[in-house]
mmCIF file with all atom_site columns, C-alpha atoms and ligand atoms in Angstrom:
data_model
loop_
_atom_site.group_PDB
_atom_site.id
_atom_site.type_symbol
_atom_site.label_atom_id
_atom_site.label_alt_id
_atom_site.label_comp_id
_atom_site.label_asym_id
_atom_site.label_entity_id
_atom_site.label_seq_id
_atom_site.pdbx_PDB_ins_code
_atom_site.Cartn_x
_atom_site.Cartn_y
_atom_site.Cartn_z
_atom_site.occupancy
_atom_site.B_iso_or_equiv
_atom_site.pdbx_formal_charge
_atom_site.auth_seq_id
_atom_site.auth_comp_id
_atom_site.auth_asym_id
_atom_site.auth_atom_id
_atom_site.pdbx_PDB_model_num
ATOM   1  C  CA  . MET B 1 1  ? -11.751 -11.063 18.699 1.00 54.00 ? 1118 MET B CA  1
ATOM   2  C  CA  . ALA B 1 2  ? -8.295  -10.399 17.359 1.00 85.00 ? 1119 ALA B CA  1
ATOM   3  C  CA  . LEU B 1 3  ? -9.540  -8.638  14.284 1.00 92.00 ? 1120 LEU B CA  1
ATOM   4  C  CA  . THR B 1 4  ? -8.496  -5.172  13.275 1.00 95.00 ? 1121 THR B CA  1
ATOM   5  C  CA  . LYS B 1 5  ? -9.452  -2.838  10.450 1.00 96.00 ? 1122 LYS B CA  1
ATOM   6  C  CA  . PRO B 1 6  ? -7.999  -4.180  7.183  1.00 98.00 ? 1123 PRO B CA  1
ATOM   7  C  CA  . TYR B 1 7  ? -4.743  -2.495  6.212  1.00 98.00 ? 1124 TYR B CA  1
ATOM   8  C  CA  . TYR B 1 8  ? -1.872  -2.985  3.796  1.00 98.00 ? 1125 TYR B CA  1
ATOM   9  C  CA  . SER B 1 9  ? 1.636   -1.719  3.144  1.00 98.00 ? 1126 SER B CA  1
ATOM   10 C  CA  . THR B 1 10 ? 2.019   1.235   0.800  1.00 97.00 ? 1127 THR B CA  1
ATOM   11 C  CA  . ARG B 1 11 ? 5.501   0.044   -0.240 1.00 96.00 ? 1128 ARG B CA  1
ATOM   12 C  CA  . ASP B 1 12 ? 5.824   -0.851  -3.914 1.00 94.00 ? 1129 ASP B CA  1
ATOM   13 C  CA  . GLU B 1 13 ? 7.907   -3.942  -3.172 1.00 95.00 ? 1130 GLU B CA  1
ATOM   14 C  CA  . ALA B 1 14 ? 5.519   -5.270  -0.482 1.00 94.00 ? 1131 ALA B CA  1
ATOM   15 C  CA  . PRO B 1 15 ? 3.292   -8.257  -1.272 1.00 94.00 ? 1132 PRO B CA  1
ATOM   16 C  CA  . ARG B 1 16 ? -0.112  -7.340  -2.697 1.00 96.00 ? 1133 ARG B CA  1
ATOM   17 C  CA  . VAL B 1 17 ? -2.029  -8.514  0.356  1.00 98.00 ? 1134 VAL B CA  1
ATOM   18 C  CA  . TYR B 1 18 ? -4.021  -6.958  3.179  1.00 98.00 ? 1135 TYR B CA  1
ATOM   19 C  CA  . HIS B 1 19 ? -3.932  -7.802  6.877  1.00 98.00 ? 1136 HIS B CA  1
ATOM   20 C  CA  . ASP B 1 20 ? -6.789  -7.903  9.366  1.00 97.00 ? 1137 ASP B CA  1
ATOM   21 C  CA  . ARG B 1 21 ? -5.357  -9.866  12.312 1.00 96.00 ? 1138 ARG B CA  1
ATOM   22 C  CA  . VAL B 1 22 ? -3.764  -8.252  15.350 1.00 95.00 ? 1139 VAL B CA  1
ATOM   23 C  CA  . GLY B 1 23 ? -1.314  -11.150 15.764 1.00 95.00 ? 1140 GLY B CA  1
ATOM   24 C  CA  . CYS B 1 24 ? 0.037   -11.173 12.207 1.00 97.00 ? 1141 CYS B CA  1
ATOM   25 C  CA  . ASN B 1 25 ? 3.840   -10.824 12.265 1.00 97.00 ? 1142 ASN B CA  1
ATOM   26 C  CA  . ILE B 1 26 ? 3.975   -9.729  8.646  1.00 97.00 ? 1143 ILE B CA  1
ATOM   27 C  CA  . GLY B 1 27 ? 1.422   -6.993  9.269  1.00 97.00 ? 1144 GLY B CA  1
ATOM   28 C  CA  . ASN B 1 28 ? 3.085   -5.973  12.522 1.00 97.00 ? 1145 ASN B CA  1
ATOM   29 C  CA  . SER B 1 29 ? 6.397   -5.502  10.711 1.00 97.00 ? 1146 SER B CA  1
ATOM   30 C  CA  . ILE B 1 30 ? 4.860   -2.724  8.597  1.00 97.00 ? 1147 ILE B CA  1
ATOM   31 C  CA  . PRO B 1 31 ? 5.662   0.648   10.188 1.00 96.00 ? 1148 PRO B CA  1
ATOM   32 C  CA  . PRO B 1 32 ? 2.533   2.696   10.995 1.00 95.00 ? 1149 PRO B CA  1
ATOM   33 C  CA  . GLU B 1 33 ? 3.547   5.416   8.516  1.00 96.00 ? 1150 GLU B CA  1
ATOM   34 C  CA  . GLU B 1 34 ? 3.549   2.838   5.710  1.00 97.00 ? 1151 GLU B CA  1
ATOM   35 C  CA  . ARG B 1 35 ? 0.096   1.439   6.508  1.00 97.00 ? 1152 ARG B CA  1
ATOM   36 C  CA  . CYS B 1 36 ? -2.965  2.342   4.536  1.00 97.00 ? 1153 CYS B CA  1
ATOM   37 C  CA  . TYR B 1 37 ? -6.429  1.235   5.648  1.00 97.00 ? 1154 TYR B CA  1
ATOM   38 C  CA  . GLY B 1 38 ? -8.634  -0.735  3.313  1.00 97.00 ? 1155 GLY B CA  1
ATOM   39 C  CA  . ILE B 1 39 ? -8.451  -3.808  1.112  1.00 97.00 ? 1156 ILE B CA  1
ATOM   40 C  CA  . HIS B 1 40 ? -7.958  -2.137  -2.241 1.00 94.00 ? 1157 HIS B CA  1
ATOM   41 C  CA  . GLY B 1 41 ? -8.492  -5.280  -4.345 1.00 96.00 ? 1158 GLY B CA  1
ATOM   42 C  CA  . ARG B 1 42 ? -5.723  -7.179  -2.558 1.00 97.00 ? 1159 ARG B CA  1
ATOM   43 C  CA  . SER B 1 43 ? -5.894  -10.780 -1.446 1.00 98.00 ? 1160 SER B CA  1
ATOM   44 C  CA  . HIS B 1 44 ? -5.932  -11.861 2.189  1.00 97.00 ? 1161 HIS B CA  1
ATOM   45 C  CA  . CYS B 1 45 ? -2.528  -12.266 3.834  1.00 98.00 ? 1162 CYS B CA  1
ATOM   46 C  CA  . ARG B 1 46 ? -1.572  -15.930 4.202  1.00 97.00 ? 1163 ARG B CA  1
ATOM   47 C  CA  . GLU B 1 47 ? -0.561  -15.549 7.850  1.00 97.00 ? 1164 GLU B CA  1
ATOM   48 C  CA  . CYS B 1 48 ? -3.764  -13.666 8.696  1.00 97.00 ? 1165 CYS B CA  1
ATOM   49 C  CA  . ARG B 1 49 ? -5.758  -16.484 7.104  1.00 96.00 ? 1166 ARG B CA  1
ATOM   50 C  CA  . GLU B 1 50 ? -3.912  -19.110 9.144  1.00 96.00 ? 1167 GLU B CA  1
ATOM   51 C  CA  . LEU B 1 51 ? -4.506  -17.114 12.326 1.00 95.00 ? 1168 LEU B CA  1
ATOM   52 C  CA  . ALA B 1 52 ? -8.209  -16.958 11.503 1.00 94.00 ? 1169 ALA B CA  1
ATOM   53 C  CA  . ILE B 1 53 ? -8.328  -20.740 11.099 1.00 93.00 ? 1170 ILE B CA  1
ATOM   54 C  CA  . GLU B 1 54 ? -6.465  -21.309 14.370 1.00 92.00 ? 1171 GLU B CA  1
ATOM   55 C  CA  . GLU B 1 55 ? -8.762  -18.973 16.259 1.00 87.00 ? 1172 GLU B CA  1
ATOM   56 C  CA  . ASN B 1 56 ? -11.842 -20.679 14.842 1.00 86.00 ? 1173 ASN B CA  1
ATOM   57 C  CA  . GLU B 1 57 ? -10.510 -24.059 15.910 1.00 83.00 ? 1174 GLU B CA  1
ATOM   58 C  CA  . THR B 1 58 ? -9.724  -22.731 19.394 1.00 77.00 ? 1175 THR B CA  1
ATOM   59 C  CA  . ALA B 1 59 ? -13.220 -21.311 19.708 1.00 70.00 ? 1176 ALA B CA  1
ATOM   60 C  CA  . GLN B 1 60 ? -14.780 -24.642 18.824 1.00 66.00 ? 1177 GLN B CA  1
ATOM   61 C  CA  . GLY B 1 61 ? -12.521 -26.668 21.110 1.00 57.00 ? 1178 GLY B CA  1
HETATM 62 ZN ZN1 . ZN  N 2 .  ? -1.257  -10.615 7.728  1.00 55.49 ? 399  ZN  N ZN1 1
#
């Protein structure tokens, strides 16, 4: 499982999304000191969602 605790960037100019995938490049580019844990009413990161779909397809294949 490549899931992690949901987190998001505390930067004002960052997209209003949260990340929950270890392999997400967008999430990984957020420095640890700018990460806040939780979802906070944000929508799911597009890349995290695509990773989730890929992993589901891999698991079934
Ligand atoms: Zn993400």
